Short mmCIF file of C-alpha atoms and ligand atoms in Angstrom, two decimals:
data_model
loop_
_atom_site.label_atom_id
_atom_site.label_comp_id
_atom_site.label_asym_id
_atom_site.label_seq_id
_atom_site.Cartn_x
_atom_site.Cartn_y
_atom_site.Cartn_z
CA MET A 1 -87.82 1.20 -11.51
CA LEU A 2 -90.72 3.37 -12.74
CA PHE A 3 -93.72 3.51 -10.46
CA THR A 4 -97.20 4.94 -11.01
CA ASN A 5 -100.04 5.02 -8.50
CA SER A 6 -103.69 4.48 -9.45
CA PRO A 7 -105.97 5.06 -6.47
CA PHE A 8 -109.44 3.49 -6.25
CA LYS A 9 -111.44 6.60 -5.42
CA GLU A 10 -114.81 4.83 -5.86
CA ARG A 11 -113.89 2.54 -2.95
CA LEU A 12 -112.95 5.52 -0.81
CA SER A 13 -116.31 7.18 -1.56
CA HIS A 14 -118.13 3.92 -0.90
CA ARG A 15 -116.36 3.24 2.38
CA TYR A 16 -116.38 6.72 3.88
CA LYS A 17 -119.45 8.29 2.19
CA ASN A 18 -119.36 11.88 3.51
CA LYS A 19 -117.05 11.03 6.41
CA LEU A 20 -114.19 12.79 4.68
CA PRO A 21 -111.84 15.49 5.98
CA ALA A 22 -112.28 19.19 5.23
CA VAL A 23 -110.04 20.63 2.52
CA ASP A 24 -108.80 24.23 2.17
CA ILE A 25 -107.77 25.32 -1.32
CA PHE A 26 -105.29 28.17 -1.81
CA VAL A 27 -104.98 29.98 -5.13
CA CYS A 28 -102.16 32.54 -5.44
CA THR A 29 -102.11 35.48 -7.79
CA ALA A 30 -99.77 38.46 -7.91
CA ASP A 31 -100.26 40.65 -10.96
CA PRO A 32 -103.52 41.41 -12.85
CA LYS A 33 -101.58 42.35 -16.00
CA LEU A 34 -99.54 39.13 -16.25
CA GLU A 35 -102.25 36.99 -14.66
CA PRO A 36 -105.52 38.57 -15.87
CA PRO A 37 -108.50 38.37 -13.48
CA SER A 38 -110.45 36.30 -16.03
CA LEU A 39 -107.72 33.64 -15.79
CA VAL A 40 -107.89 33.67 -11.98
CA PHE A 41 -111.71 33.54 -12.23
CA ASN A 42 -111.46 30.26 -14.20
CA THR A 43 -108.97 28.65 -11.82
CA VAL A 44 -111.18 29.48 -8.85
CA LEU A 45 -114.32 28.15 -10.57
CA SER A 46 -112.58 24.88 -11.46
CA VAL A 47 -111.83 24.19 -7.78
CA MET A 48 -115.18 25.51 -6.52
CA SER A 49 -116.90 22.82 -8.58
CA TYR A 50 -114.95 19.81 -7.32
CA ASN A 51 -117.11 16.78 -6.50
CA TYR A 52 -116.79 17.16 -2.76
CA PRO A 53 -119.16 18.07 0.12
CA PRO A 54 -119.29 21.90 0.07
CA ASN A 55 -119.54 22.12 3.86
CA LYS A 56 -116.02 20.61 3.91
CA LEU A 57 -114.56 22.87 1.25
CA SER A 58 -113.15 26.42 1.45
CA VAL A 59 -111.38 28.33 -1.31
CA PHE A 60 -108.97 31.19 -0.51
CA LEU A 61 -107.61 33.55 -3.14
CA SER A 62 -104.41 35.34 -2.15
CA ASP A 63 -103.91 38.50 -4.19
CA ASP A 64 -100.39 39.87 -3.78
CA ASP A 65 -101.25 42.85 -5.96
CA GLY A 66 -104.09 43.84 -3.64
CA SER A 67 -106.10 44.73 -6.73
CA GLU A 68 -109.77 45.69 -6.56
CA LEU A 69 -110.08 44.30 -10.11
CA THR A 70 -109.13 40.84 -8.88
CA PHE A 71 -111.50 41.22 -5.94
CA TYR A 72 -114.22 42.18 -8.42
CA ALA A 73 -113.45 39.11 -10.58
CA LEU A 74 -113.82 36.91 -7.50
CA LEU A 75 -117.20 38.48 -6.71
CA GLU A 76 -118.31 37.71 -10.26
CA ALA A 77 -117.00 34.14 -9.91
CA SER A 78 -119.09 33.72 -6.77
CA SER A 79 -122.27 34.78 -8.63
CA PHE A 80 -121.50 32.70 -11.70
CA SER A 81 -120.72 29.62 -9.56
CA LYS A 82 -124.42 29.44 -8.65
CA HIS A 83 -125.15 28.50 -12.28
CA TRP A 84 -121.88 26.80 -13.16
CA ILE A 85 -121.73 24.26 -10.30
CA PRO A 86 -125.23 22.79 -10.91
CA PHE A 87 -124.52 22.64 -14.66
CA CYS A 88 -121.22 20.78 -14.06
CA LYS A 89 -122.80 18.30 -11.68
CA LYS A 90 -125.85 17.64 -13.83
CA PHE A 91 -123.87 16.93 -17.01
CA MET A 92 -120.65 15.67 -15.39
CA VAL A 93 -118.72 18.43 -17.12
CA GLU A 94 -114.93 18.05 -17.55
CA PRO A 95 -112.81 20.10 -17.27
CA ARG A 96 -114.50 22.53 -14.87
CA SER A 97 -112.69 25.66 -15.92
CA PRO A 98 -115.40 27.36 -18.05
CA GLU A 99 -112.83 28.81 -20.48
CA ALA A 100 -111.22 25.41 -21.10
CA TYR A 101 -114.60 23.65 -21.29
CA PHE A 102 -116.22 26.06 -23.73
CA ALA A 103 -113.12 26.01 -25.93
CA GLU A 104 -113.88 22.37 -26.74
CA LEU A 105 -116.69 21.22 -29.01
CA HIS A 106 -119.38 19.26 -27.19
CA SER A 107 -122.41 17.54 -28.57
CA GLU A 108 -124.57 15.25 -26.48
CA ASN A 109 -127.57 14.95 -28.83
CA ASP A 110 -129.61 16.10 -25.89
CA ILE A 111 -131.82 19.15 -26.24
CA ASN A 112 -131.72 19.89 -22.47
CA TYR A 113 -127.94 19.85 -22.48
CA ASP A 114 -127.71 22.03 -25.58
CA GLN A 115 -130.10 24.60 -24.10
CA GLU A 116 -128.38 24.72 -20.71
CA ARG A 117 -124.94 24.85 -22.24
CA PHE A 118 -126.03 27.76 -24.42
CA ALA A 119 -127.51 29.66 -21.44
CA VAL A 120 -124.50 29.07 -19.15
CA LYS A 121 -122.03 29.96 -21.90
CA LYS A 122 -123.90 33.21 -22.55
CA LEU A 123 -123.72 34.10 -18.85
CA TYR A 124 -120.04 33.22 -18.79
CA GLU A 125 -119.28 35.45 -21.75
CA GLU A 126 -121.23 38.35 -20.26
CA MET A 127 -119.28 38.07 -17.00
CA LYS A 128 -115.96 37.80 -18.79
CA ASN A 129 -116.75 40.88 -20.90
CA GLN A 130 -117.70 42.84 -17.78
CA ILE A 131 -114.46 41.89 -16.04
CA GLU A 132 -112.41 42.72 -19.13
CA SER A 133 -114.03 46.11 -19.61
CA ALA A 134 -113.29 46.98 -15.96
CA LEU A 135 -109.70 45.96 -16.63
CA GLU A 136 -109.53 48.22 -19.69
CA LEU A 137 -111.02 51.07 -17.66
CA GLY A 138 -108.42 50.38 -14.96
CA LYS A 139 -111.04 50.46 -12.18
CA VAL A 140 -114.33 48.97 -11.08
CA PRO A 141 -117.34 51.09 -12.14
CA GLU A 142 -118.98 53.06 -9.28
CA ASP A 143 -122.40 51.39 -9.65
CA ILE A 144 -120.77 47.99 -9.03
CA ARG A 145 -118.56 49.20 -6.17
CA LYS A 146 -121.51 50.30 -4.09
CA HIS A 147 -122.98 46.78 -4.10
CA HIS A 148 -120.30 45.25 -1.87
CA LYS A 149 -118.79 46.51 1.38
CA GLY A 150 -115.44 44.97 0.39
CA PHE A 151 -114.74 47.80 -2.06
CA LEU A 152 -114.53 50.21 0.90
CA GLU A 153 -111.09 48.68 1.60
CA TRP A 154 -109.75 50.30 -1.58
CA ASN A 155 -109.08 53.95 -0.98
CA PRO A 156 -106.85 56.26 -3.08
CA LYS A 157 -103.91 55.63 -0.69
CA ILE A 158 -103.66 51.90 -1.46
CA ALA A 159 -100.52 50.93 -3.40
CA LYS A 160 -99.36 47.48 -4.48
CA GLN A 161 -96.50 47.35 -1.96
CA ASP A 162 -98.06 49.53 0.72
CA HIS A 163 -101.46 48.66 2.11
CA GLN A 164 -103.30 47.22 5.10
CA SER A 165 -104.41 43.58 5.12
CA ILE A 166 -107.72 42.87 3.43
CA VAL A 167 -109.79 39.77 4.16
CA GLN A 168 -113.29 39.46 2.72
CA ILE A 169 -115.44 36.37 3.18
CA ILE A 170 -117.37 36.49 -0.10
CA ILE A 171 -119.39 33.34 0.50
CA ASP A 172 -119.94 32.12 4.06
CA GLY A 173 -120.38 28.37 3.64
CA ARG A 174 -122.01 28.19 7.11
CA ASP A 175 -124.90 30.34 5.90
CA THR A 176 -127.79 28.04 4.93
CA GLY A 177 -129.03 30.78 2.58
CA ALA A 178 -125.83 30.55 0.52
CA VAL A 179 -127.09 28.14 -2.14
CA ASP A 180 -126.72 27.56 -5.88
CA ASP A 181 -129.51 27.53 -8.49
CA ASP A 182 -130.44 23.96 -7.47
CA GLY A 183 -130.72 24.93 -3.79
CA CYS A 184 -127.47 23.11 -2.88
CA GLN A 185 -125.20 24.60 -0.21
CA LEU A 186 -122.23 26.62 -1.45
CA LEU A 187 -118.70 26.40 -0.08
CA THR A 188 -116.77 29.17 1.70
CA LEU A 189 -114.98 31.64 -0.60
CA VAL A 190 -112.45 34.13 0.77
CA TYR A 191 -110.44 36.98 -0.76
CA MET A 192 -107.17 37.86 0.98
CA ALA A 193 -104.54 40.52 0.28
CA ARG A 194 -101.94 40.31 3.04
CA GLU A 195 -100.53 43.52 4.44
CA LYS A 196 -97.59 44.96 2.47
CA ARG A 197 -95.23 47.70 3.69
CA PRO A 198 -92.12 48.89 1.82
CA GLN A 199 -89.83 48.25 4.83
CA TRP A 200 -90.99 44.62 5.27
CA PRO A 201 -89.75 41.83 2.94
CA HIS A 202 -92.81 39.97 1.63
CA HIS A 203 -91.09 36.74 0.47
CA PHE A 204 -93.17 36.40 -2.68
CA LYS A 205 -95.30 33.25 -2.98
CA ALA A 206 -93.82 31.71 0.17
CA GLY A 207 -94.94 34.75 2.16
CA ALA A 208 -98.41 34.48 0.64
CA MET A 209 -98.60 30.77 1.50
CA ASN A 210 -97.64 31.44 5.13
CA ALA A 211 -100.34 34.11 5.41
CA LEU A 212 -102.87 31.75 3.80
CA ILE A 213 -102.05 29.01 6.30
CA ARG A 214 -102.69 31.42 9.19
CA VAL A 215 -105.81 33.06 7.75
CA SER A 216 -107.40 29.72 6.83
CA SER A 217 -106.65 28.34 10.30
CA GLU A 218 -108.96 31.02 11.71
CA ILE A 219 -111.78 30.48 9.21
CA SER A 220 -111.87 26.80 8.34
CA ASN A 221 -108.69 25.10 9.57
CA ALA A 222 -109.03 22.07 7.29
CA PRO A 223 -106.49 19.29 7.90
CA ILE A 224 -105.76 19.02 4.14
CA ILE A 225 -104.56 21.93 1.99
CA LEU A 226 -104.32 22.14 -1.82
CA ASN A 227 -102.20 24.91 -3.33
CA LEU A 228 -102.60 26.04 -6.89
CA ASP A 229 -101.03 28.81 -8.97
CA CYS A 230 -103.67 30.99 -10.62
CA ASP A 231 -102.69 29.87 -14.12
CA MET A 232 -103.49 26.21 -13.37
CA TYR A 233 -106.95 24.70 -13.36
CA ALA A 234 -108.25 21.43 -11.96
CA ASN A 235 -108.71 19.09 -14.92
CA ASN A 236 -110.49 16.37 -12.98
CA ALA A 237 -113.44 16.93 -10.66
CA ASP A 238 -112.50 13.97 -8.44
CA THR A 239 -108.92 14.97 -7.71
CA ILE A 240 -109.55 15.54 -4.00
CA ARG A 241 -110.79 11.99 -3.56
CA GLU A 242 -107.75 10.66 -5.41
CA ALA A 243 -105.41 12.53 -3.06
CA LEU A 244 -107.34 11.29 -0.03
CA CYS A 245 -106.80 7.68 -1.08
CA PHE A 246 -103.16 8.25 -0.11
CA PHE A 247 -103.73 10.27 3.08
CA MET A 248 -106.46 7.92 4.32
CA ASP A 249 -104.67 4.68 3.51
CA GLU A 250 -105.10 2.71 6.71
CA ALA A 251 -101.64 1.14 6.67
CA LYS A 252 -99.37 3.89 5.32
CA GLY A 253 -101.47 7.09 5.21
CA GLN A 254 -99.86 8.56 8.35
CA GLU A 255 -96.49 8.65 6.64
CA ILE A 256 -97.74 10.77 3.77
CA ALA A 257 -97.07 14.50 4.21
CA TYR A 258 -98.09 15.59 0.71
CA VAL A 259 -99.52 14.28 -2.55
CA GLN A 260 -98.17 15.99 -5.67
CA PHE A 261 -100.12 15.80 -8.93
CA PRO A 262 -98.29 16.03 -12.27
CA LEU A 263 -98.79 19.22 -14.28
CA TYR A 264 -100.03 19.31 -17.86
CA PHE A 265 -99.95 22.35 -20.09
CA ASP A 266 -102.24 23.77 -22.77
CA ASN A 267 -100.86 25.80 -25.67
CA ILE A 268 -97.50 24.03 -25.93
CA THR A 269 -95.49 25.25 -28.93
CA LYS A 270 -95.13 22.92 -31.92
CA ASN A 271 -92.28 20.47 -31.12
CA ASN A 272 -92.34 21.66 -27.49
CA LEU A 273 -89.44 23.94 -28.35
CA TYR A 274 -88.91 25.35 -24.85
CA SER A 275 -89.44 22.03 -23.13
CA ASN A 276 -92.30 23.64 -21.23
CA SER A 277 -94.47 20.55 -21.06
CA LEU A 278 -92.23 19.26 -18.20
CA ILE A 279 -92.09 15.81 -19.82
CA VAL A 280 -88.83 14.91 -18.10
CA ILE A 281 -90.08 15.98 -14.67
CA CYS A 282 -93.61 14.61 -14.87
CA GLU A 283 -93.19 11.48 -16.96
CA ILE A 284 -89.73 10.28 -15.95
CA GLU A 285 -88.42 11.84 -12.73
CA HIS A 286 -91.69 11.59 -10.80
CA VAL A 287 -92.31 7.98 -11.70
CA GLY A 288 -88.66 7.16 -11.05
CA ILE A 289 -88.67 8.72 -7.60
CA GLY A 290 -92.02 7.00 -7.03
CA GLY A 291 -90.09 3.75 -7.16
CA TYR A 292 -88.49 4.77 -3.85
CA GLY A 293 -91.91 5.57 -2.36
CA ALA A 294 -91.17 9.31 -2.55
CA ALA A 295 -92.41 12.32 -4.51
CA MET A 296 -91.04 15.73 -5.51
CA TYR A 297 -92.85 18.89 -4.55
CA ILE A 298 -93.38 21.07 -7.64
CA GLY A 299 -94.86 24.06 -5.81
CA THR A 300 -98.36 23.88 -7.29
CA GLY A 301 -101.02 21.18 -7.71
CA CYS A 302 -100.02 19.70 -4.38
CA PHE A 303 -102.08 18.54 -1.39
CA HIS A 304 -100.45 18.85 2.05
CA ARG A 305 -101.45 17.73 5.50
CA ARG A 306 -101.77 21.02 7.38
CA GLU A 307 -99.79 19.59 10.29
CA SER A 308 -96.85 18.68 8.04
CA LEU A 309 -96.60 22.39 7.14
CA SER A 310 -96.76 23.35 10.79
CA GLY A 311 -93.63 21.48 11.72
CA MET A 312 -95.21 18.30 13.06
CA CYS A 313 -93.43 15.02 12.33
CA PHE A 314 -95.69 12.07 11.53
CA LYS A 315 -93.97 9.99 14.20
CA ASP A 316 -95.29 12.41 16.84
CA HIS A 317 -98.85 12.07 15.73
CA ARG A 318 -100.56 8.87 14.78
CA GLY A 319 -104.17 10.00 15.09
CA LYS A 320 -106.54 9.71 12.16
CA LEU A 321 -107.48 12.68 9.97
CA LYS A 322 -110.27 14.64 11.56
CA VAL A 323 -113.44 14.14 9.51
CA GLU A 324 -115.85 16.54 11.25
CA PRO A 325 -116.52 19.91 9.57
CA THR A 326 -113.92 22.36 10.86
CA LYS A 327 -115.48 25.72 10.01
CA GLN A 328 -115.69 28.16 12.91
CA VAL A 329 -119.16 28.07 14.40
CA GLN A 330 -119.01 30.73 17.09
CA LYS A 331 -117.81 33.83 15.25
CA THR A 332 -119.68 36.12 12.87
CA VAL A 333 -118.28 36.89 9.42
CA ASN A 334 -117.15 40.28 10.67
CA GLU A 335 -115.34 38.78 13.68
CA LEU A 336 -113.62 36.21 11.46
CA GLU A 337 -112.51 38.88 9.00
CA GLU A 338 -111.10 41.10 11.76
CA ALA A 339 -109.21 38.21 13.39
CA ALA A 340 -107.89 37.04 10.01
CA LYS A 341 -106.64 40.54 9.10
CA VAL A 342 -104.32 40.45 12.10
CA LEU A 343 -102.97 37.09 10.93
CA ALA A 344 -102.35 38.56 7.44
CA GLY A 345 -100.25 41.40 8.92
CA CYS A 346 -96.74 41.86 7.47
CA ASN A 347 -94.94 41.78 10.81
CA TYR A 348 -96.74 38.71 12.13
CA GLU A 349 -93.67 36.52 11.65
CA LEU A 350 -91.30 38.90 13.47
CA ASP A 351 -89.21 36.93 16.01
CA THR A 352 -90.95 33.65 15.22
O1 UPG B 1 -95.00 37.86 -4.88
C1 UPG B 1 -95.54 36.90 -5.42
C2 UPG B 1 -95.05 36.28 -6.59
C3 UPG B 1 -95.74 35.19 -7.14
N1 UPG B 1 -96.87 34.74 -6.55
C4 UPG B 1 -97.61 33.60 -7.14
O2 UPG B 1 -96.81 32.45 -7.16
C5 UPG B 1 -97.16 31.61 -8.23
C6 UPG B 1 -95.91 31.18 -8.99
O3 UPG B 1 -95.23 32.29 -9.51
P1 UPG B 1 -94.73 32.35 -11.05
O4 UPG B 1 -94.11 33.67 -11.25
O5 UPG B 1 -95.86 31.93 -11.92
O6 UPG B 1 -93.57 31.26 -11.01
P2 UPG B 1 -93.41 29.88 -11.82
O7 UPG B 1 -91.97 29.72 -12.14
O8 UPG B 1 -94.39 29.76 -12.92
O9 UPG B 1 -93.82 28.91 -10.65
C7 UPG B 1 -93.25 27.66 -10.37
O10 UPG B 1 -92.14 27.78 -9.50
C8 UPG B 1 -92.41 28.40 -8.24
C9 UPG B 1 -91.15 28.28 -7.39
O11 UPG B 1 -90.12 28.94 -8.00
C10 UPG B 1 -93.53 27.68 -7.47
O12 UPG B 1 -93.84 28.38 -6.29
C11 UPG B 1 -94.73 27.62 -8.36
O13 UPG B 1 -95.79 26.98 -7.70
C12 UPG B 1 -94.34 26.89 -9.64
O14 UPG B 1 -95.49 26.75 -10.49
C13 UPG B 1 -98.15 32.40 -9.11
O15 UPG B 1 -99.46 31.93 -8.85
C14 UPG B 1 -98.00 33.82 -8.59
O16 UPG B 1 -99.20 34.53 -8.68
C15 UPG B 1 -97.34 35.32 -5.38
O17 UPG B 1 -98.37 34.91 -4.84
N2 UPG B 1 -96.66 36.38 -4.85
MN1 MN B 2 -96.28 30.43 -13.29
#
């Protein structure tokens, strides 16, 4: 039996309005040569512009290379988001990765749209060129470095596998002054490079995910988590609401630990020679397993209940998802960063 689910997200929005749970989004990257910062920049922007209340949204980038170039790209993404998010919302842009969007031809026969698209595209290209020239240079130019305290973390002693933990809250979503060009509140945006030491195994992406779970619990602690590899972008601005239709289902929602979205790929070779479009997995196996009311975890593009990752069984907990904002209110940015750095330490899991 093949089984597909089609949630009614309009009903969810109508019923709950803004009474929706907070969501933390984790993006993982590991190598600025294989995964260029301009690619990571696009993934982050696609999730920053989801149609979702920004006071309930936090985006965390985990950089396992601990590269100041990736940190720099995230800073640029935070500036560009102030133009990109209002543009997306005004013209209901899809998809919300600028690179993917601008690669398509768009014509709305609307002079306002054409003008704004031209202006935003120009800004995007300028930012991309700046990031790429820093990459060619192999470092961030001095005049840029002095504009953000975060760059002080990068000293000549830092090496990919040997450095302290770095946590920088680039946008503090609690700050009412953190707004986009339309004056709308921005979400929280965090850069994290967990501590790496040669004598400690780092466990690759799994290690990064564990550190992200701990660091986000200090800063925003949302009950729902989305994890995304840095070479994936969100191709639908309402994805969060679709996932919530499952988690918030009044009859069965408590039994759902995670909601996995299928993956689709751009740039597939002619005839899909290497089978890299995952047709068998996404179009046959998923819908087949769906017939048993189950789903496979693919490792990216998946929403989890935080508590299901923290070892809690649904039978032990039948409460509803918390819908109040969860961001820390007492601590300053500096206090949050210092506390989070401890949680991103490489020996945190010792004897656990
Ligand atoms: O030390 C590391 C190594 C990798 N990554 C990240 O993990 C993700 C997946 O790594 P990749 O080398 O791209 O592996 P893939 O085979 O493409 O990934 C698939 O398979 C992995 C499990 O093998 C899953 O974790 C991924 O989500 C899934 O997309 C990428 O975002 C990497 O940046 C880290 O954060 N730290
Ligand atoms: Mn990959």
